[in-house]
XYZ file of C-alpha atoms in Angstrom:
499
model
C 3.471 -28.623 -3.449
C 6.312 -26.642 -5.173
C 3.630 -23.114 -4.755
C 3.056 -23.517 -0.973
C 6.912 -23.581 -0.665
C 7.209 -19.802 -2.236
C 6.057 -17.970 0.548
C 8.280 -18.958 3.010
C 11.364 -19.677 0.037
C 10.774 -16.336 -1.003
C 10.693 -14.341 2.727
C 14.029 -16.471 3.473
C 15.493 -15.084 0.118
C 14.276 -11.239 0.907
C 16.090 -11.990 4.523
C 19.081 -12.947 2.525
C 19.256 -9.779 -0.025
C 18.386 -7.225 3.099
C 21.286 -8.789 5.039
C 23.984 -8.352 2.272
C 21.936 -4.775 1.698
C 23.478 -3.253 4.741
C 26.833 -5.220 5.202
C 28.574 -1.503 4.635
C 26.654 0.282 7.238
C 27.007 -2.938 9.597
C 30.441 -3.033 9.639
C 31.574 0.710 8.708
C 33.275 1.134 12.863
C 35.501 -1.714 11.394
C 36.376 -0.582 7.809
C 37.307 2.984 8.870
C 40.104 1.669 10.896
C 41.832 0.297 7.210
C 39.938 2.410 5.065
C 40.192 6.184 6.341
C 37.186 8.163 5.327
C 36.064 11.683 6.221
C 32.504 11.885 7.766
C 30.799 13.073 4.307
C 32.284 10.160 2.616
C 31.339 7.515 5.164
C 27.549 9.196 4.512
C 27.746 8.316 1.336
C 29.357 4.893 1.296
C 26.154 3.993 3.483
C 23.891 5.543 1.836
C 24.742 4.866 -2.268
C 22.996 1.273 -1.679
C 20.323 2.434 -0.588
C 19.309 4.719 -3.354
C 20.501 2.223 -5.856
C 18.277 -0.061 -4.294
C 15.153 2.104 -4.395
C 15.479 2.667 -8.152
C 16.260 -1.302 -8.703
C 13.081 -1.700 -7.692
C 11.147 -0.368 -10.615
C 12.817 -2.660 -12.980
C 13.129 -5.456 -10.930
C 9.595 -5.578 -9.979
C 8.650 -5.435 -14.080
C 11.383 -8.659 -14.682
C 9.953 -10.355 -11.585
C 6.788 -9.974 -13.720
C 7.895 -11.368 -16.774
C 10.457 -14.158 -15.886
C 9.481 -14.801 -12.545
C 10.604 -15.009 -8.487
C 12.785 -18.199 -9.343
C 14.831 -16.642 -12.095
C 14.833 -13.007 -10.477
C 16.207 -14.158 -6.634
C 18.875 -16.906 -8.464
C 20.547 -13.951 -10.746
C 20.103 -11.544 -8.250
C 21.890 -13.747 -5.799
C 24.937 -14.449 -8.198
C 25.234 -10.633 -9.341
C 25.569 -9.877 -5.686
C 28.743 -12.412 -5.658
C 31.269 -9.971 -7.299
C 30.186 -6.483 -5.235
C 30.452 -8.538 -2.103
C 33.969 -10.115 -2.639
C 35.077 -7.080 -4.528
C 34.691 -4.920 -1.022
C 36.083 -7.607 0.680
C 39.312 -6.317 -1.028
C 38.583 -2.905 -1.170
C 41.851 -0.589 0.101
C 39.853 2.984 -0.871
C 37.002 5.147 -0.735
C 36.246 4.564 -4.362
C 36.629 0.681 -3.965
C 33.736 0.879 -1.407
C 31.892 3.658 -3.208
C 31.707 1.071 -6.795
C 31.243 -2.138 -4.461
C 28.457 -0.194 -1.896
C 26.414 0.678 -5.654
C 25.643 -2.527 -6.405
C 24.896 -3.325 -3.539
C 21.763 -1.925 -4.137
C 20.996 -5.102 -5.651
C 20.323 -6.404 -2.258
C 17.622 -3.720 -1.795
C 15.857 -4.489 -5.056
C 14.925 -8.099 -4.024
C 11.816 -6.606 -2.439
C 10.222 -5.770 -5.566
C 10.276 -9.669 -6.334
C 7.956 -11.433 -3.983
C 5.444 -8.502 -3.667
C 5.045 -9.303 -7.554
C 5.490 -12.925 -7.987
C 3.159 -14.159 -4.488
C 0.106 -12.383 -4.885
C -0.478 -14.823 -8.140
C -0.882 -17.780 -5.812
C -3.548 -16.347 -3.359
C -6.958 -14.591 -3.617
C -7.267 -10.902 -3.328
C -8.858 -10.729 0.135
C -5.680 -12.476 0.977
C -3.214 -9.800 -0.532
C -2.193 -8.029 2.424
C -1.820 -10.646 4.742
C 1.039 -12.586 2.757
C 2.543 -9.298 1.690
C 2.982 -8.201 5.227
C 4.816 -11.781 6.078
C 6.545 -11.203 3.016
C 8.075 -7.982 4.057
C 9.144 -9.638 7.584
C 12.335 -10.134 5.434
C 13.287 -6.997 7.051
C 14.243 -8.286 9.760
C 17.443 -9.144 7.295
C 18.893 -5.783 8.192
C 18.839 -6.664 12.052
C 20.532 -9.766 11.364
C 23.461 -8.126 9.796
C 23.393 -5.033 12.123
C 24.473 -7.041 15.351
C 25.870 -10.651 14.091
C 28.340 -9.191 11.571
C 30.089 -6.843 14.488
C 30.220 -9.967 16.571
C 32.046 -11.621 13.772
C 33.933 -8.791 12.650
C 35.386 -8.763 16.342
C 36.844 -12.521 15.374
C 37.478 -12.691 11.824
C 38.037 -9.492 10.672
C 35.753 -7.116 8.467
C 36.985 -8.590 5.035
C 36.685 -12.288 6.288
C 32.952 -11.497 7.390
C 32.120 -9.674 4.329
C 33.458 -12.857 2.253
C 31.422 -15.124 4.438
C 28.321 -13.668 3.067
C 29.065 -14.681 -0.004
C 28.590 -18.690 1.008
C 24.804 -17.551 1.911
C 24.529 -15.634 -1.266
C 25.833 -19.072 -3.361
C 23.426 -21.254 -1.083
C 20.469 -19.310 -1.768
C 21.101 -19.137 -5.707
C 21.084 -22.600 -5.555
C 17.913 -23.316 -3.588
C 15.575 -20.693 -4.664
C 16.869 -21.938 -8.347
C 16.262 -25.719 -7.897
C 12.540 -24.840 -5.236
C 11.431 -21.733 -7.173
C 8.823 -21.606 -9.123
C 9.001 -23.003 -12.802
C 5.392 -22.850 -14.028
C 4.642 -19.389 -12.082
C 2.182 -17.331 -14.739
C 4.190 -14.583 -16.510
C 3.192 -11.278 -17.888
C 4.864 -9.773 -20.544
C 3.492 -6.165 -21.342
C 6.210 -4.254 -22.687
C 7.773 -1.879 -19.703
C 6.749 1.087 -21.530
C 3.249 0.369 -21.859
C 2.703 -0.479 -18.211
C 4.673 2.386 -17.101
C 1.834 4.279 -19.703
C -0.621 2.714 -18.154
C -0.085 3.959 -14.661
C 1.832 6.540 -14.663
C -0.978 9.304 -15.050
C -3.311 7.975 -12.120
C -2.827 9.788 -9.360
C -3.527 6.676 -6.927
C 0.131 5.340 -7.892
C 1.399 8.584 -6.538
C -0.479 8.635 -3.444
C -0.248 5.172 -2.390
C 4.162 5.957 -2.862
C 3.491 8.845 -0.828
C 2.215 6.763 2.200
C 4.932 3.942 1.555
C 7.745 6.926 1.338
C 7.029 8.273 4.670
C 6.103 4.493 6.474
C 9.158 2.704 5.174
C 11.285 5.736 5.504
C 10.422 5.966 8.825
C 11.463 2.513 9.308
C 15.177 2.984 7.710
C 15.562 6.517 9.038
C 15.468 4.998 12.961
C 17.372 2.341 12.027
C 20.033 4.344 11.037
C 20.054 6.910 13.392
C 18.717 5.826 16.751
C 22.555 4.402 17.408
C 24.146 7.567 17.739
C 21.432 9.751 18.587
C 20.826 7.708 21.912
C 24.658 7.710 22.537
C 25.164 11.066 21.702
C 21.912 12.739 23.308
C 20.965 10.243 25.973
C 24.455 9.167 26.653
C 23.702 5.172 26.553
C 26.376 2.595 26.585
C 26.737 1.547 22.586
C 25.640 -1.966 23.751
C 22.440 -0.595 25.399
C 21.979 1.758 22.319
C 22.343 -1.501 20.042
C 19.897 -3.408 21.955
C 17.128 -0.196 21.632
C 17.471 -0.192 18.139
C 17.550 -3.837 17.744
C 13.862 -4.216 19.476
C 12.669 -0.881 16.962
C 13.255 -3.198 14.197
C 12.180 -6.435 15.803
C 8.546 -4.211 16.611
C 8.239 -2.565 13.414
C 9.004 -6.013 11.605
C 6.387 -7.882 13.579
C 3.838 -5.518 12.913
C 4.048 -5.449 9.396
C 1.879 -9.020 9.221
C -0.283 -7.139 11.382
C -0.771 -4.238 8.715
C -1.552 -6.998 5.964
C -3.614 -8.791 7.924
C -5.721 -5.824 9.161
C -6.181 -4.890 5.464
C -7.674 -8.022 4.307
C -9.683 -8.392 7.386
C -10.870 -4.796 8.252
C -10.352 -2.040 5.548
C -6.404 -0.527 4.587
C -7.498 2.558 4.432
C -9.095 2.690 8.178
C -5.772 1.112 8.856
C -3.508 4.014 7.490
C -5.813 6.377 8.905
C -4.732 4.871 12.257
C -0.948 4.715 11.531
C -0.771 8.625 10.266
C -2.360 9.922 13.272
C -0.443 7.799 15.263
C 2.446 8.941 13.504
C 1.938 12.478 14.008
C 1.274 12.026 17.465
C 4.519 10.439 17.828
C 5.918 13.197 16.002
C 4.913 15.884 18.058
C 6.031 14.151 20.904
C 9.672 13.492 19.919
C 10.130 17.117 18.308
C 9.480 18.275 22.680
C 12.847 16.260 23.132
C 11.478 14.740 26.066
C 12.729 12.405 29.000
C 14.542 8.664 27.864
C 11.048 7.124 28.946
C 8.728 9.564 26.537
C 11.612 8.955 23.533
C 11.145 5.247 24.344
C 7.152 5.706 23.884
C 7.438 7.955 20.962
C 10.246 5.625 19.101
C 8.186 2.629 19.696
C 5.167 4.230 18.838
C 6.684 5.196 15.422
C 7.846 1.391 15.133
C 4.544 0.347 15.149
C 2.794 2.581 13.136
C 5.834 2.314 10.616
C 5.130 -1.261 10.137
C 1.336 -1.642 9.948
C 1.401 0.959 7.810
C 4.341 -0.816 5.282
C 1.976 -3.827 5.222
C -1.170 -2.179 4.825
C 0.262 -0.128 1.791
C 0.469 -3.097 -0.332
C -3.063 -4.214 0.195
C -3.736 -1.325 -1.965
C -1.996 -2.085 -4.809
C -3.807 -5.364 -6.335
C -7.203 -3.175 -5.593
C -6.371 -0.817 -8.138
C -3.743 -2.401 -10.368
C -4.331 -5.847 -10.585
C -2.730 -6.285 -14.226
C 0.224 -3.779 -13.419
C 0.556 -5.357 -10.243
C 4.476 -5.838 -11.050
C 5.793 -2.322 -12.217
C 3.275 -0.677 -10.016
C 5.354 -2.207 -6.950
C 8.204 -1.467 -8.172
C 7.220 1.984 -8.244
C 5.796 1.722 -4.985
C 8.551 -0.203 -2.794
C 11.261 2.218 -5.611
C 9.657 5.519 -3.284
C 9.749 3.426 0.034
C 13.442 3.033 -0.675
C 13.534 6.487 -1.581
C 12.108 7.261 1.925
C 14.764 5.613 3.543
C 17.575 7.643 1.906
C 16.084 11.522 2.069
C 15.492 11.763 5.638
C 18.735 10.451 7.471
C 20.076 13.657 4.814
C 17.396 16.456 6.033
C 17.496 15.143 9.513
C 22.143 15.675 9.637
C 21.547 19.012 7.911
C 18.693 20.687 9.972
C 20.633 19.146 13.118
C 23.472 21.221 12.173
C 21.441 23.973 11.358
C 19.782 24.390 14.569
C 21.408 21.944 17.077
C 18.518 19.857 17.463
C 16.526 17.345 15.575
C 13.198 18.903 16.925
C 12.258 20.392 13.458
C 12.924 17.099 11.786
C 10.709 15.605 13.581
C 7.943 18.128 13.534
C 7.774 17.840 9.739
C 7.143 13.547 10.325
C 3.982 15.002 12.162
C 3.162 17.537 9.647
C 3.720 15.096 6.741
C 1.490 12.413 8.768
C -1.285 14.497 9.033
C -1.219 15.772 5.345
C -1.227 11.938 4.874
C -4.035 11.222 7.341
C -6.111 13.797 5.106
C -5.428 12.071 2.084
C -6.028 8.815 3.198
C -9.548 9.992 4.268
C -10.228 11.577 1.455
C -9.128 8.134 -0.848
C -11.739 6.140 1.271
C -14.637 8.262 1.176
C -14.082 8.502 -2.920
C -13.984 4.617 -2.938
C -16.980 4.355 -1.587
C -18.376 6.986 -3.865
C -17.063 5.342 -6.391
C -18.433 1.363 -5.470
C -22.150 3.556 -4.985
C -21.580 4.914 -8.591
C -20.553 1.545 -10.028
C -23.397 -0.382 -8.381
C -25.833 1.818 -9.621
C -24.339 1.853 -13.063
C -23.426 -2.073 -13.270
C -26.702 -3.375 -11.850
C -29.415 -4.392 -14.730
C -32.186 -2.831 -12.910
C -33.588 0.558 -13.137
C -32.506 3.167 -10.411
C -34.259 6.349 -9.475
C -33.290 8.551 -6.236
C -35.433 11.471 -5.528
C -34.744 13.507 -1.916
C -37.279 13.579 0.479
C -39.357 16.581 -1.333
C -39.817 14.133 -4.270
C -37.366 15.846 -6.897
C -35.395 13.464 -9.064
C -31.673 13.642 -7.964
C -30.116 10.764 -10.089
C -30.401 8.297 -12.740
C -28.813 5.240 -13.981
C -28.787 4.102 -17.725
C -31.284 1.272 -17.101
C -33.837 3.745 -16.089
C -33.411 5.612 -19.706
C -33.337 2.008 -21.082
C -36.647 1.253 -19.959
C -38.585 4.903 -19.748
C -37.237 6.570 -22.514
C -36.122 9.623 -20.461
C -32.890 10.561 -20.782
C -30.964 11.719 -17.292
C -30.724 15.108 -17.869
C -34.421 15.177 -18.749
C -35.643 14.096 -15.319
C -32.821 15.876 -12.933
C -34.749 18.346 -10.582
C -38.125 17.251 -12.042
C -41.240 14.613 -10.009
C -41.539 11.221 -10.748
C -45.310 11.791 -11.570
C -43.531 12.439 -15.218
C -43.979 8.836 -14.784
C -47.658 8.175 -13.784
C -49.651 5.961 -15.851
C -52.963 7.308 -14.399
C -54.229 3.772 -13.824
C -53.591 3.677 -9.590
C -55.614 5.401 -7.621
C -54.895 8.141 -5.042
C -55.540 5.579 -2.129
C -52.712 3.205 -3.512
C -50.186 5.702 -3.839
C -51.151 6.669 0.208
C -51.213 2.651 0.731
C -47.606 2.684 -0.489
C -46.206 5.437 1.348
C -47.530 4.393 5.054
C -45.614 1.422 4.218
C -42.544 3.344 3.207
C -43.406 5.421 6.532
C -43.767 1.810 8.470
C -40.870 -0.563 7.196
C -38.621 1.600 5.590
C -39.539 0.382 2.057
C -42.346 -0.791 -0.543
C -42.479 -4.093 -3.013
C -45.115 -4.162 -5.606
C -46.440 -4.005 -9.252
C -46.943 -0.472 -10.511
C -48.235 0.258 -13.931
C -45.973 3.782 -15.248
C -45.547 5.269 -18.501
C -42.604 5.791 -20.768
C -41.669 9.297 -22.382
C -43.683 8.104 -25.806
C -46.345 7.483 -23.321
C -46.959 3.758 -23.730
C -48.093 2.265 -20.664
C -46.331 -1.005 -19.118
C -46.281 -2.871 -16.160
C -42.844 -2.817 -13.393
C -42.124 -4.565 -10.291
C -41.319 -1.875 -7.914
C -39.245 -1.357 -4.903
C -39.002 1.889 -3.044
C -36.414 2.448 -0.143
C -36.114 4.686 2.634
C -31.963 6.142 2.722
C -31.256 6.677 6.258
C -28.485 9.337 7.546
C -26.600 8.212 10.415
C -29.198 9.727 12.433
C -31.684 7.725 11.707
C -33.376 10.421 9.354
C -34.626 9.942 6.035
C -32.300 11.709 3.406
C -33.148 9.464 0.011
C -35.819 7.728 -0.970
C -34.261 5.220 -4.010
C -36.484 2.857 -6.405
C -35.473 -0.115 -8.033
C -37.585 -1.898 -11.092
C -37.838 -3.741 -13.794
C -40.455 -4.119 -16.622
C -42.447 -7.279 -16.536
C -42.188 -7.965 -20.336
C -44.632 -10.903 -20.079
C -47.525 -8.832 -19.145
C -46.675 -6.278 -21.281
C -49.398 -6.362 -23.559
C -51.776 -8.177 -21.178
């Protein structure tokens, strides 16, 4: 009973850290007017929890590993008791600035269920419960248009303390409903950052979560003002616009999960880069409200199938890193998040426009697209390779002129022949003499006819003993229908052997 309560505890309790992640940037119209703050320092009051929260996540995910979700969420909720009140108080820059850093605490939560739920459901699972997972997101909305509301009423201070009865509430209840059995792994950090650090997958995958996340937080943060300031919008209409970005992209993160376990996450992101440098292109023409709309929500989309799909990826190829490989992962998400809000204010008052900015989205989407392809066609490479190196029965593919293209090791188990003796050579290196011409043309009309042949064959090894096989010979089809392979499968029949 307890385990079917931790995906929903657990997406409540990533709600909870996401809201008190962007209480600063929620409420920053309000603190100005007792706090005054040039522009560069307001930048960087919003933007020190988020990078404190991408690099959380690498250690967090690696605890969330070893002590588990119910320990991880109750201490993370407490720690975030003193930053909280401590900016309710602040008077300066620098009180916001040390309160806004840990902050990042918040932001680190995410690390915690993408770790700790994947242990209660089967792989083919994985990216559904990860994508309803990450509908925590939807934390940052929360904050972004209730906490003005109260603000309006209580004051900034009193709102900001007010958090801090959720933060106590949820300490409490993920503490006393968490987890206490959930299985724990406790490879030293070092050795699973060893362990990972060098394959270039990691890398990749962070690339695709850095520029789908960071799409995701690099909207959020400027759509506001850009739709007041290019589109001239009310605020309240602006809020609204932003408000259904987020509630899209949040939505379709289940979607992204689900269409990884179901379909393939690789056709998935394939979809969501192209789709993201089409959007791209279109926003960089700085066209009409009703194109931005479709380009925005476009992005929104894309954004969040592609944040759920990511994480299908993970358990395929790090199943026992699974924790500081997310952390990793969801660390260069964050990451994401904070870089591009900075390029995009810097080229904008470079060259008056954001239309570069958004050109390089496209650019980086398609370089993306590329390598997505290129990850799925090597994965199926690589299942071919393993198949024909797991399997216990002898493999032999010769083109359609008959020379010997590839090997596995049963075939040198059984013949003798080592693979680099029978590369570019016949088959008839195997010919026991004993069939006549007449069978062999028997066997290839029926090759011709059904596509394949099933029978016993009597062959000889490289010593030249003779033995008897079970043989199957397949016709490899290209998508045209054309024969490209022909591949044969057998196994000695030991008990007639020496009949």
């Amino acid at each position: 009973m307890v385990r079917k309560w931790q995906l929903p505890l657990q997406t409540l309790s990533l709600t909870v850290g996401f809201m008190v992640w962007v209480i600063l940037s929620s409420l920053m119209p309000f603190i100005k007017e007792t706090v005054p703050m040039s522009a560069s320092e307001v930048a960087w009051v919003t933007a020190i929890p988020v990078l404190l929260g991408s690099l959380l996540r690498i250690p967090v995910g690696y605890w969330s590993n070893r002590f588990g979700a119910r320990i991880l969420f109750s201490i993370s909720f407490l720690l975030l008791l003193a930053p909280v009140f401590y900016i309710s108080q602040a008077t300066t820059y620098t009180d916001l600035l040390i309160g806004g850093l840990f902050l990042g605490i918040g932001g680190a939560v995410f690390s915690v269920g993408v770790t700790s739920l994947p242990k209660y459901y089967p792989k083919e699972k994985h990216g559904s419960i990860n994508g309803i997972y990450g509908m925590g997101n939807i934390g940052t909305a929360i904050t972004t248009f209730a906490a003005p509301v109260l603000a309006k009423s209580l004051g900034w201070a009193n709102t900001v303390q007010m958090f801090m009865l959720l933060l106590a509430g949820f300490a409490v209840l993920t503490f006393l409903m968490g987890d206490k059995n959930e299985p724990k792994v406790v490879t030293p950090l070092g050795q699973q950052i060893k362990s990972v650090y060098k394959n270039e997958k990691l890398w990749l995958i962070s690339l695709f979560y850095f520029i789908t996340f960071g799409c995701f937080v690099a909207f959020t943060v400027y759509l506001p003002n850009f739709l007041v300031s290019h589109f001239q919008l009310d605020k309240v209409d602006a809020g609204m616009r932003t408000a259904g970005f987020i509630l899209l992209a949040t939505l379709a993160r289940p979607l992204g999960g689900w269409l990884g376990d179901r379909w393939n996450p690789f056709k998935a992101l394939m979809i969501v880069f192209a789709g993201l440098a089409l959007s791209g292109i279109v926003l960089s023409f700085s066209p009409s409200i009703l194109m931005y709309t479709v380009g925005c929500l476009l992005v929104a989309i894309c954004a969040g199938i592609g944040n759920g799909a990511v994480f299908k990826l993970v358990p395929m190829y790090f199943s026992r890193q699974a924790g500081i490989v997310n952390g990793i992962v969801s660390a260069m998400g964050g990451l994401g998040g904070f870089f591009p809000p900075l390029i995009l204010t810097l080229l904008f008052n470079l060259t008056g426009h954001y239309a570069i900015g958004f050109m390089a989205l496209s650019q980086f989407a398609l370089a993306s697209l590329v390598l997505v392809m290129w990850m799925f066609y090597q994965e199926k490479l690589q299942l071919a390779a393993t198949i024909m190196e797991k399997t216990g029965e002898a493999i032999l593919i010769t083109d359609t002129r008959g020379v010997i293209k590839s090997a596995n090791h049963a075939f040198t188990k059984v013949t003798g022949y080592e693979m680099n003796e029978v590369i570019g050579k016949s088959p008839n290196i195997l010919k026991s003499g004993r069939q006549s011409a007449d069978f062999y043309q028997k066997m290839w009309d029926s090759i011709k006819k059904n596509g394949y042949w099933q029978g016993e064959i009597w062959n000889r090894r490289k010593n030249g003993e003779q033995y008897l096989q079970w043989l199957t010979i397949s016709a490899i089809k290209d998508d045209a229908g054309d024969v490209e392979y022909y591949a044969g499968m057998f196994s000695e029949l030991a008990e007639q052997r020496h009949g």
